[in-house]
Coordinates of C-alpha atoms in Angstrom, one line a residue:
Chain A
M1 CA 0.2 0.4 -0.2
A2 CA 1.4 3.3 -0.5
G3 CA 2.5 5.9 1.4
I4 CA -0.9 8.3 0.6
E5 CA -3.8 5.2 1.1
K6 CA -2.3 4.3 4.5
A7 CA -2.7 7.6 5.3
I8 CA -6.1 8.5 4.2
E9 CA -7.0 4.8 5.9
L10 CA -5.3 6.7 9.6
Y11 CA -7.5 8.7 9.1
T12 CA -10.1 6.8 8.3
L13 CA -9.7 4.8 11.2
M14 CA -9.3 7.8 13.4
A15 CA -12.8 9.3 11.9
Q16 CA -15.0 5.6 12.1
R17 CA -13.3 5.1 15.4
C18 CA -14.5 8.5 16.7
A19 CA -17.7 8.3 14.9
R20 CA -19.3 4.7 16.3
E21 CA -18.0 5.9 20.2
G22 CA -20.1 8.7 19.6
L23 CA -19.4 11.3 22.2
C24 CA -17.2 12.7 19.1
P25 CA -19.2 13.8 16.6
N26 CA -16.6 16.8 15.7
Q27 CA -13.7 14.7 15.3
A28 CA -15.1 12.0 13.4
Q29 CA -16.6 14.8 10.6
V30 CA -13.1 16.6 10.5
Y31 CA -10.7 13.2 10.2
F32 CA -13.6 12.4 7.3
E33 CA -12.5 15.8 5.5
M34 CA -9.3 15.4 5.7
A35 CA -9.4 12.2 3.7
D36 CA -11.5 13.7 1.5
F37 CA -9.0 16.2 1.2
M38 CA -6.2 14.6 0.8
A39 CA -7.3 12.2 -1.8
D40 CA -6.1 14.0 -4.6
C41 CA -2.4 14.2 -3.3
A42 CA -0.1 11.4 -4.7
T43 CA 2.3 10.7 -1.3
A44 CA 1.4 11.6 1.7
E45 CA 4.1 14.8 2.3
E46 CA 2.1 16.2 -0.9
A47 CA -0.9 16.0 1.3
M48 CA 0.7 16.7 4.5
E49 CA 2.0 20.0 3.1
K50 CA -1.7 20.4 1.2
I51 CA -3.6 20.1 4.9
K52 CA -0.4 22.3 6.5
N53 CA -1.9 25.1 4.2
S54 CA -5.9 24.7 5.0
K55 CA -8.3 25.0 7.7
Y56 CA -7.9 21.1 8.7
Y57 CA -4.0 22.3 10.1
T58 CA -5.2 23.1 13.3
A59 CA -9.0 21.8 12.9
P60 CA -8.5 18.4 15.2
T61 CA -7.8 20.3 17.8
G62 CA -10.7 22.2 17.2
A63 CA -13.2 19.4 16.8
L64 CA -11.2 17.3 20.2
I65 CA -12.2 20.7 22.5
Q66 CA -15.9 20.6 20.5
D67 CA -16.3 16.9 21.7
K68 CA -14.9 17.4 24.9
L69 CA -17.3 19.9 25.6
L70 CA -20.1 18.5 24.2
S71 CA -19.7 15.0 26.0
M72 CA -18.9 17.0 29.8
K73 CA -22.8 19.0 28.6
K74 CA -24.3 15.8 28.0
A75 CA -23.3 14.0 31.1
A76 CA -24.0 17.2 33.2
E77 CA -27.5 17.4 31.6
E78 CA -28.2 13.5 32.9
N79 CA -27.1 14.3 36.3
N80 CA -29.4 16.9 36.4
M81 CA -27.0 20.1 36.4
S82 CA -28.4 22.4 34.2
E83 CA -26.9 25.4 35.5
L84 CA -23.5 23.7 33.9
A85 CA -24.2 22.5 31.0
A86 CA -25.4 26.0 30.7
I87 CA -21.6 27.0 31.0
Y88 CA -20.2 24.7 28.5
S89 CA -23.2 25.3 26.0
N90 CA -22.5 28.7 26.4
K91 CA -18.7 27.4 25.6
L92 CA -19.9 25.7 22.4
H93 CA -21.5 28.3 20.8
Q94 CA -18.4 30.9 21.9
I95 CA -16.6 28.6 19.7
Q96 CA -19.1 27.9 16.9
Q97 CA -18.9 32.0 16.7
D98 CA -15.0 32.4 17.1
E99 CA -12.8 29.1 16.6
T100 CA -10.0 31.0 18.7
A101 CA -12.2 30.9 22.0
I102 CA -10.7 27.3 22.0
Y103 CA -8.1 28.6 23.6
D104 CA -9.4 30.5 26.5
S105 CA -10.1 28.5 28.5
G106 CA -11.2 30.5 31.5
Y107 CA -15.0 28.7 31.8
E108 CA -13.1 25.7 33.3
A109 CA -12.2 27.1 36.6
T110 CA -16.5 28.4 36.0
A111 CA -17.3 25.6 35.4
Q112 CA -15.8 23.4 38.9
A113 CA -17.4 26.9 40.4
V114 CA -20.8 26.1 39.7
K115 CA -20.0 22.1 39.9
K116 CA -19.6 22.1 43.2
K117 CA -22.3 23.9 44.2
Y118 CA -23.7 21.1 43.0
T119 CA -21.6 18.3 44.4
D120 CA -22.0 20.6 48.2
T121 CA -25.5 20.6 48.0
M122 CA -25.7 16.3 47.5
D123 CA -23.0 16.2 50.6
A124 CA -24.8 18.2 52.7
F125 CA -28.6 16.7 51.9
A126 CA -26.7 13.8 52.6
D127 CA -25.1 14.7 56.5
I128 CA -28.7 16.5 56.8
Y129 CA -29.7 12.8 57.1
R130 CA -26.6 11.7 59.0
S131 CA -27.8 14.0 61.9
Y132 CA -31.1 13.5 61.4
L133 CA -30.0 9.6 62.2
R134 CA -28.4 10.6 65.1
L135 CA -31.7 12.8 66.1
S136 CA -33.6 9.2 66.0
C137 CA -31.3 7.6 67.9
C138 CA -30.5 10.4 71.1
P139 CA -31.5 8.9 74.5
P140 CA -33.9 11.7 75.8
S141 CA -32.2 12.5 79.0
D142 CA -29.1 14.0 76.4
H143 CA -30.4 17.5 76.0
I144 CA -26.6 18.1 74.1
E145 CA -26.7 15.8 71.8
M146 CA -30.4 16.5 70.4
E147 CA -29.0 19.9 70.1
D148 CA -26.3 19.4 68.3
A149 CA -28.4 16.8 65.7
I150 CA -30.8 20.0 65.5
K151 CA -27.9 21.8 64.5
D152 CA -26.4 20.1 62.5
I153 CA -30.0 19.7 60.3
R154 CA -29.9 23.9 59.9
C155 CA -26.1 23.9 59.7
G156 CA -26.5 21.4 56.4
A157 CA -30.0 23.4 55.3
S158 CA -27.7 26.1 55.1
K159 CA -25.7 24.5 52.9
L160 CA -28.2 23.9 50.3
N161 CA -27.3 25.7 46.7
L162 CA -27.7 23.8 42.9
P163 CA -30.1 22.9 42.3
S164 CA -32.3 24.4 44.5
S165 CA -31.2 25.6 48.3
D166 CA -34.8 24.5 49.3
F167 CA -34.6 21.1 51.3
S168 CA -38.6 20.7 50.5
A169 CA -37.5 21.2 46.4
L170 CA -34.9 18.8 46.1
A171 CA -36.5 15.5 48.8
V172 CA -38.9 15.5 45.9
D173 CA -36.1 15.2 43.5
A174 CA -35.3 11.4 42.4
H175 CA -31.3 12.4 41.9
F176 CA -31.5 12.8 46.1
R177 CA -34.1 10.8 47.3
K178 CA -31.5 7.6 46.2
L179 CA -29.0 9.6 47.9
I180 CA -30.7 8.2 51.4
P181 CA -30.6 4.4 50.9
C182 CA -33.9 4.2 53.7
N183 CA -37.2 3.0 52.7
D184 CA -40.0 5.0 51.9
A185 CA -42.0 5.2 54.8
G186 CA -38.2 6.3 57.4
Y187 CA -38.0 8.8 53.7
D188 CA -41.3 9.7 54.5
L189 CA -40.8 10.6 58.2
F190 CA -36.9 11.7 57.7
V191 CA -38.4 14.6 54.7
K192 CA -41.5 15.3 57.6
T193 CA -39.3 16.1 60.8
V194 CA -36.4 17.8 58.4
A195 CA -39.2 20.0 57.1
D196 CA -40.2 20.6 60.8
I197 CA -36.7 22.0 62.5
L198 CA -36.2 23.9 59.5
G199 CA -39.4 25.4 60.0
G200 CA -39.0 26.2 63.8
S201 CA -41.4 23.7 64.4
N202 CA -40.9 21.7 68.8
G203 CA -42.4 18.9 67.2
I204 CA -39.3 16.8 67.8
Q205 CA -38.1 17.8 71.7
D206 CA -41.6 17.4 73.4
A207 CA -41.3 14.1 70.9
M208 CA -38.1 13.1 72.9
E209 CA -40.1 15.2 77.2
E210 CA -43.0 12.0 76.3
E211 CA -40.6 9.7 75.3
G212 CA -38.5 11.0 78.9
A213 CA -41.9 10.8 80.5
Q214 CA -43.0 7.0 80.0
I215 CA -39.3 5.7 80.7
R216 CA -39.9 7.4 84.6
N217 CA -43.0 6.0 84.9
E218 CA -41.4 2.4 84.1
F219 CA -39.0 2.7 87.0
E220 CA -41.2 3.7 88.7
L221 CA -43.3 0.9 88.1
C222 CA -40.2 -1.7 87.9
F223 CA -38.4 -0.2 91.1
E224 CA -39.3 -1.7 93.9
K225 CA -39.1 -4.8 92.5
V226 CA -35.5 -4.1 90.8
A227 CA -34.7 -3.5 94.5
A228 CA -36.4 -6.0 96.0
A229 CA -34.1 -9.1 94.2
K230 CA -31.8 -6.9 95.2
D231 CA -30.0 -10.6 96.1
E232 CA -29.9 -12.0 92.9
I233 CA -28.8 -8.9 91.1
Q234 CA -26.2 -8.8 92.5
E235 CA -25.3 -12.5 92.4
A236 CA -25.1 -12.1 88.7
G237 CA -24.0 -9.1 88.5
R238 CA -20.2 -10.7 90.4
I239 CA -20.0 -13.5 87.7
N240 CA -21.1 -11.5 84.8
L241 CA -18.3 -9.3 86.0
A242 CA -16.5 -11.8 87.5
K243 CA -16.2 -12.1 82.9
T244 CA -15.4 -8.5 82.0
K245 CA -12.5 -6.9 80.2
A246 CA -10.1 -4.8 78.7
T247 CA -8.6 -5.1 75.5
K248 CA -8.2 -3.9 72.8
V249 CA -8.1 -6.4 69.0
Y250 CA -5.6 -5.7 66.1
V251 CA -7.8 -6.3 62.7
T252 CA -6.2 -6.8 59.6
A253 CA -9.2 -6.3 56.3
P254 CA -9.6 -8.8 53.7
D255 CA -7.7 -8.0 50.6
T256 CA -11.0 -8.7 48.3
L257 CA -14.4 -6.7 48.7
D258 CA -16.1 -10.6 49.7
G259 CA -13.5 -11.7 52.6
A260 CA -13.7 -11.1 56.5
Y261 CA -12.2 -9.0 58.9
T262 CA -9.2 -11.3 60.7
Y263 CA -8.9 -10.4 64.6
S264 CA -5.3 -10.9 66.3
E265 CA -4.7 -10.1 71.0
S266 CA -1.2 -10.1 69.3
G267 CA 0.6 -6.7 68.5
V268 CA -1.1 -4.3 70.2
Chain B
M1 CA 3.1 24.9 42.8
N2 CA 4.2 22.1 44.8
D3 CA 8.0 20.8 43.8
M4 CA 7.8 17.6 43.4
I5 CA 4.5 17.7 40.6
Y6 CA 6.8 20.7 38.7
Q7 CA 8.9 17.9 38.4
M8 CA 6.7 15.9 37.0
I9 CA 5.2 18.6 34.2
K10 CA 8.8 19.5 33.7
A11 CA 9.6 17.1 31.4
T12 CA 6.3 17.3 29.8
L13 CA 6.4 21.1 28.5
D14 CA 10.6 20.4 27.8
A15 CA 9.9 17.7 25.3
F16 CA 8.2 20.6 23.4
N17 CA 11.7 22.1 22.9
M18 CA 13.2 19.2 21.8
Y19 CA 12.0 20.3 18.8
P20 CA 11.9 23.2 16.6
I21 CA 7.8 24.4 16.1
S22 CA 8.3 27.8 13.0
N23 CA 4.6 27.4 12.9
P24 CA 2.9 29.9 14.1
A25 CA -0.5 28.2 14.9
L26 CA 1.1 25.3 15.8
Q27 CA 3.0 27.5 18.7
Q28 CA 0.6 29.0 19.9
Q29 CA -1.4 25.7 20.8
V30 CA 1.6 24.3 22.3
D31 CA 1.9 27.3 24.2
D32 CA -1.8 27.3 24.9
Y33 CA -1.1 23.6 26.5
K34 CA 1.6 24.6 28.6
A35 CA 0.0 27.4 30.0
R36 CA -3.2 25.2 30.3
L37 CA -1.1 22.1 32.2
T38 CA 0.6 25.0 34.0
A39 CA -2.5 25.8 36.0
F40 CA -3.7 22.5 36.4
A41 CA -0.9 21.7 38.3
E42 CA -1.0 24.6 40.3
R43 CA -4.5 23.8 41.2
Q44 CA -3.4 19.9 42.3
N45 CA -2.4 19.9 46.0
D46 CA -2.3 15.4 46.5
I47 CA 0.7 14.2 45.1
G48 CA -0.7 11.0 45.1
A49 CA -3.9 12.3 42.7
F50 CA -1.4 13.7 40.3
Y51 CA -1.5 11.1 37.8
G52 CA -4.4 10.6 37.6
N53 CA -6.4 13.6 38.3
Y54 CA -4.0 14.4 34.7
A55 CA -5.7 11.3 33.2
A56 CA -8.6 12.0 34.3
S57 CA -8.5 15.9 32.6
G58 CA -7.8 14.9 29.4
L59 CA -4.6 16.7 29.3
Q60 CA -2.2 13.7 29.3
E61 CA -4.4 12.4 25.9
E62 CA -4.0 15.9 24.5
Y63 CA -0.2 16.3 25.2
M64 CA 0.6 13.0 23.8
S65 CA -1.9 13.9 20.4
L66 CA 0.2 17.2 20.7
I67 CA 3.8 16.1 20.8
T68 CA 2.9 14.2 17.9
K69 CA 1.9 16.5 15.8
V70 CA 5.2 18.9 16.9
A71 CA 7.6 16.1 16.1
M72 CA 6.2 15.6 12.6
S73 CA 6.0 18.9 11.7
G74 CA 9.5 19.5 12.1
T75 CA 10.1 16.3 9.2
S76 CA 7.0 17.9 7.0
A77 CA 5.4 15.0 7.3
A78 CA 2.6 13.6 9.7
P79 CA 2.3 11.0 8.8
A80 CA 4.6 10.4 6.3
D81 CA 5.3 9.1 3.4
S82 CA 8.0 5.8 4.2
S83 CA 8.2 4.0 1.4
G84 CA 11.4 5.3 0.1
S85 CA 10.6 6.1 -3.2
N86 CA 10.9 9.6 -3.0
A87 CA 13.4 12.3 -3.0
T88 CA 12.7 13.3 1.1
A89 CA 12.3 10.2 2.7
A90 CA 16.0 10.0 3.9
S91 CA 14.9 13.6 6.0
L92 CA 12.2 11.5 7.7
P93 CA 12.4 9.2 10.7
T94 CA 12.1 6.5 11.8
V95 CA 9.4 4.7 13.4
R96 CA 12.0 4.5 16.8
E97 CA 12.8 8.0 16.0
Y98 CA 9.2 8.7 15.7
L99 CA 8.8 6.7 19.1
M100 CA 11.3 8.6 21.1
Q101 CA 9.2 11.2 21.7
Y102 CA 7.7 9.0 24.3
Q103 CA 11.3 8.2 26.0
S104 CA 11.2 10.6 29.0
A105 CA 7.0 10.3 30.1
Y106 CA 8.5 6.4 29.9
N107 CA 11.4 7.2 31.8
E108 CA 9.5 8.9 34.5
L109 CA 7.2 6.2 35.9
C110 CA 10.0 2.9 34.9
N111 CA 11.5 2.8 38.0
D112 CA 7.6 3.6 40.1
P113 CA 6.7 -0.1 41.4
Q114 CA 3.1 1.3 41.4
R115 CA 3.0 1.8 37.5
A116 CA 4.2 -1.4 35.6
R117 CA 0.8 -1.1 34.0
G118 CA 1.9 1.7 32.5
K119 CA 5.4 1.0 31.9
A120 CA 4.3 -2.2 30.1
A121 CA 1.4 -0.2 27.7
Y122 CA 5.1 1.8 26.7
E123 CA 6.7 -0.9 25.6
Q124 CA 4.3 -2.4 24.1
L125 CA 4.0 1.3 21.8
F126 CA 7.5 1.1 21.8
A127 CA 8.0 -2.7 20.6
V128 CA 6.0 -1.7 17.2
A129 CA 9.2 -0.4 16.5
E130 CA 10.0 -4.3 15.7
R131 CA 7.0 -5.3 13.6
T132 CA 7.5 -2.5 11.2
D133 CA 10.0 0.0 9.5
D134 CA 7.3 1.9 8.1
L135 CA 6.5 5.4 10.0
L136 CA 2.6 5.0 8.5
E137 CA 2.4 1.8 9.0
A138 CA 3.8 2.1 12.5
Q139 CA 0.9 4.5 13.2
L140 CA -1.7 2.6 12.0
I141 CA -0.3 -0.3 14.3
I142 CA -0.3 2.7 17.2
E143 CA -4.4 3.7 16.1
R144 CA -6.1 0.5 15.1
E145 CA -4.7 -1.4 18.7
R146 CA -5.4 2.3 20.5
L147 CA -1.5 2.0 21.9
L148 CA -1.2 5.6 22.7
W149 CA -5.1 5.8 24.9
K150 CA -3.9 1.9 26.7
I151 CA -1.2 4.8 27.7
V152 CA -3.5 6.6 29.6
A153 CA -5.7 4.0 31.1
E154 CA -3.1 1.2 31.5
D155 CA -0.9 3.9 33.7
S156 CA -4.3 5.4 35.4
L157 CA -6.0 1.4 36.2
G158 CA -2.0 0.9 37.7
I159 CA -2.4 3.3 40.2
F160 CA -6.0 2.5 40.9
E161 CA -5.8 -0.8 41.4
N162 CA -2.4 0.0 43.5
T163 CA -3.7 2.5 45.7
L164 CA -6.6 0.3 46.2
S165 CA -4.3 -3.3 47.7
Q166 CA -3.6 -1.0 50.3
M167 CA -6.6 0.4 51.4
D168 CA -9.4 -1.6 53.1
P169 CA -12.3 -3.0 51.0
L170 CA -14.8 -3.5 52.8
F171 CA -14.1 0.5 53.9
L172 CA -16.7 1.6 51.0
A173 CA -16.6 5.3 51.9
T174 CA -13.3 5.5 50.3
T175 CA -13.1 2.9 47.7
A176 CA -16.7 3.7 45.8
S177 CA -14.8 6.7 44.4
L178 CA -11.3 4.7 43.0
H179 CA -14.0 1.8 41.8
Q180 CA -16.3 3.5 39.7
Q181 CA -12.9 5.4 38.0
I182 CA -11.9 1.8 37.4
K183 CA -14.9 1.2 36.0
A184 CA -15.0 4.0 33.6
Y185 CA -10.8 3.5 32.8
E186 CA -11.7 0.3 31.9
K187 CA -15.3 0.9 29.9
A188 CA -13.7 4.2 28.1
D189 CA -12.1 3.5 24.7
S190 CA -11.6 8.0 24.3
D191 CA -10.9 10.8 26.3
E192 CA -14.4 12.6 24.9
E193 CA -15.7 8.6 26.4
L194 CA -13.4 8.6 29.8
S195 CA -14.7 13.1 30.6
Y196 CA -18.2 11.7 30.4
L197 CA -18.0 8.8 32.2
L198 CA -16.6 10.1 34.9
E199 CA -18.7 13.0 35.6
K200 CA -20.9 9.9 35.0
T201 CA -19.9 8.6 38.3
Q202 CA -21.1 11.8 40.4
W203 CA -25.0 9.9 41.9
P204 CA -23.7 6.3 41.8
V205 CA -20.7 7.3 44.2
A206 CA -22.4 9.5 46.3
E207 CA -25.1 7.4 46.6
A208 CA -22.3 4.8 47.2
V209 CA -21.2 6.6 49.8
A210 CA -24.4 7.3 51.7
A211 CA -25.1 3.7 51.4
Y212 CA -21.7 2.5 53.2
T213 CA -22.7 6.1 56.0
C214 CA -25.5 5.3 57.0
K215 CA -25.0 1.8 57.6
M216 CA -21.7 2.3 59.3
T217 CA -23.5 5.1 61.8
I218 CA -26.4 3.3 62.2
A219 CA -23.7 0.7 63.5
A220 CA -21.8 2.6 65.6
T221 CA -24.9 4.0 67.2
V222 CA -25.9 0.5 68.1
A223 CA -22.6 -0.3 69.6
S224 CA -22.2 3.0 71.6
L225 CA -26.0 3.0 73.2
L226 CA -25.0 -0.9 74.1
L227 CA -21.5 0.1 75.9
K228 CA -23.5 2.6 77.0
Y229 CA -26.2 0.4 78.5
T230 CA -23.6 -2.1 79.8
K231 CA -22.2 0.8 82.2
A232 CA -25.5 1.1 83.0
K233 CA -26.4 -2.8 84.2
N234 CA -22.8 -2.6 85.6
E235 CA -23.2 0.5 87.6
V236 CA -26.5 -1.1 89.3
Y237 CA -24.9 -4.6 90.3
L238 CA -22.3 -2.6 92.6
W239 CA -25.9 -1.0 94.4
N240 CA -24.7 1.8 95.3
E241 CA -27.9 3.5 97.0
K242 CA -26.6 6.8 95.9
T243 CA -26.4 5.9 92.2
L244 CA -29.1 3.3 91.9
K245 CA -31.7 5.2 91.3
N246 CA -30.7 7.1 88.8
A247 CA -28.4 3.9 87.1
V248 CA -31.6 1.5 87.4
K249 CA -33.2 4.8 85.5
S250 CA -30.1 4.8 82.6
V251 CA -30.9 1.1 81.8
L252 CA -34.0 1.4 80.7
E253 CA -33.0 4.8 78.8
Y254 CA -30.3 3.3 76.5
R255 CA -33.0 0.0 76.6
S256 CA -35.9 2.8 75.2
T257 CA -33.2 4.4 73.1
L258 CA -31.6 1.2 71.8
R259 CA -35.6 -0.2 70.2
K260 CA -36.4 2.9 69.0
T261 CA -32.7 3.3 66.8
L262 CA -33.7 -1.1 65.5
N263 CA -36.9 1.3 64.6
V264 CA -34.5 3.0 62.2
L265 CA -31.9 -0.3 61.4
H266 CA -35.3 -1.5 60.0
Q267 CA -36.2 2.1 58.1
L268 CA -33.4 1.2 55.9
D269 CA -34.0 -2.2 55.2
M270 CA -31.9 -4.0 57.7
T271 CA -32.7 -6.7 60.1
V272 CA -30.5 -7.3 63.2
E273 CA -29.4 -10.3 62.2
E274 CA -28.5 -8.7 58.2
L275 CA -26.9 -6.1 60.5
F276 CA -24.1 -8.5 61.9
R277 CA -23.3 -10.4 59.1
N278 CA -22.5 -7.3 57.1
E279 CA -19.5 -7.5 57.3
G280 CA -18.7 -3.3 56.4
A281 CA -20.6 -2.4 58.5
K282 CA -20.8 -4.9 62.0
I283 CA -17.0 -4.0 61.7
W284 CA -17.9 -0.6 63.5
M285 CA -19.2 -1.5 66.2
L286 CA -16.6 -2.6 67.6
S287 CA -15.1 1.3 67.3
P288 CA -12.2 0.7 65.1
E289 CA -8.9 3.5 65.0
N290 CA -7.0 3.5 61.8
A291 CA -3.6 1.9 62.7
D292 CA -2.7 2.8 58.9
Q293 CA -2.6 5.2 56.5
F294 CA -5.2 3.7 54.5
G295 CA -6.7 1.7 57.4
K296 CA -5.5 -1.9 56.3
H297 CA -5.0 -2.6 59.7
K298 CA -6.6 -0.5 62.8
Y299 CA -7.6 -1.4 66.5
A300 CA -10.8 -2.5 67.3
L301 CA -12.2 -4.0 70.2
H302 CA -12.2 -7.5 70.7
P303 CA -15.0 -9.4 69.1
Q304 CA -16.6 -10.9 71.1
N305 CA -18.4 -8.3 71.5
Y306 CA -20.6 -9.1 68.6
D307 CA -22.2 -12.3 70.2
A308 CA -22.6 -10.3 73.6
Y309 CA -24.0 -7.2 71.6
L310 CA -26.7 -10.0 70.2
D311 CA -27.5 -11.4 73.0
V312 CA -28.0 -8.6 74.7
L313 CA -29.9 -7.0 71.8
K314 CA -32.5 -9.7 71.5
N315 CA -32.3 -11.1 75.1
E316 CA -33.3 -7.9 76.3
I317 CA -34.4 -5.1 74.1
M318 CA -36.1 -6.9 71.9
A319 CA -37.2 -9.4 74.4
D320 CA -40.5 -8.6 76.3
I321 CA -38.7 -8.9 79.7
A322 CA -39.3 -7.2 83.7
P323 CA -36.1 -4.8 84.3
E324 CA -35.6 -7.2 87.2
A325 CA -35.3 -10.4 85.3
L326 CA -32.7 -8.4 82.9
L327 CA -30.8 -8.3 85.3
K328 CA -31.1 -11.4 86.6
R329 CA -29.2 -12.6 83.4
K330 CA -26.2 -14.3 83.6
P331 CA -25.7 -14.4 79.5
E332 CA -22.6 -16.7 78.3
K333 CA -19.9 -13.9 76.8
V334 CA -20.8 -10.1 78.4
V335 CA -19.2 -7.1 77.3
W336 CA -15.6 -6.3 76.5
F337 CA -14.4 -2.7 76.7
A338 CA -11.0 -1.0 75.6

């Protein structure tokens, strides 16, 4: 095969690959055009000279950058990050208006900043749920832990930004729902409790107060029976406390996801 | 810029100086690339993550494309006619000379055991010189077999695999992102596809991290409450008249709170048995502390506590048992503290 035929085959192969992948239509088009463009050249060297003096000399770089922008825009749209997609869309528009815009990469910093607003919101939403878990598992007499958890829920809500800074709006978004690994009944309770807290309701504190009152009632009912069982309880205590030990172990993680931890008392 | 990162990109920047560039448009592309690479490097703080981020940014793939163009512009043939039948054939580089442009990048990773896969991919590229003397044929082989792309993918996959091997595979809060990146690198066949796939990992990674951390939180909470419950019981056993009433109240309060916590566990679609079968979650019941950087080794409470915890949960918390009866129990295994 002559050099020019190989050069055309090379560009055709590149074009076909780009077309096949579907994410680089601009490069596919440029490479197909370049293969056609050099078809009337006798040698590869002549083809390169012809390309050097044409728009095709820099066209692949422009196409590569446009394809990259297209792929980022597509991902942002599918990720439900419309403001991020708009940045890539605007940049593509700029390049279409003026090809030299490919050399200005200032949009990257803007895109990163906007993307961070989305990812910070995702983190904050998941953090709100973890604070809610802490609150849900808080002993009723532990007011410090309860107030801390409520404060963290409010703090998390203040960090919500894109696609919305409104907790209730995010709560009905299918993407955000998937960040909370509980069943639907649990999710409804989470959303209601957090919305109540953010709305200034004291419902959770009232429920904790009621729980504390029930425990005090139970204590009143049982304490006499506990006191009457003093000898048996102390006997159980002697046996149980004798088995108590203070120790730590050295743990080694498995090598694979389906493995198990191994424990060793030596080396601690 | 971090000194080590500067050294890493210096070889890349210097590679362009090896070739004379007479075309102003090409020089502009090179200057633009150098500026973007430098700006990218200035944003990097984590040396360990540098190469992964470099590949993911598309700058590595762009470098390979651009340096090829620069190298070939100096010989006035890209792709070249290497048939030897024309007058200028003598000025064309050999395949070996053409591939030399990748030598400095190869040298950089040669002695790093973490980058053995990248090294092998470069060697596969260099081996093209053994397969053909024809420069265009070599370029066809490189394109058909995606040898330049393989360098990007293999080098990154090697780094990810090595990092994963030092980590606790069950600690999905940190490994989930690497697993998703590996999937993307294994699937992608171009920079655009990689960029797209990496962007698309954001939600799955966030979901995996959230799912894991919630299980971790609930496991740690159950254990923390069980330890407090046990301490309260132990306080009752001492039968100090001054503290007895409070100790009994604490036993009741922690039992009530544990029951409430088990309801939350059910909201996470987990039973107590499932929690204790979940290796990645239940370790958090032993208050683990990392013994090395990546947590492959840890210090923790004794695993006997798993049996002791389960016994308490089944027979004292979930069971309908009177307070005085649970205080009289003598289980085979008791909770051990640190």
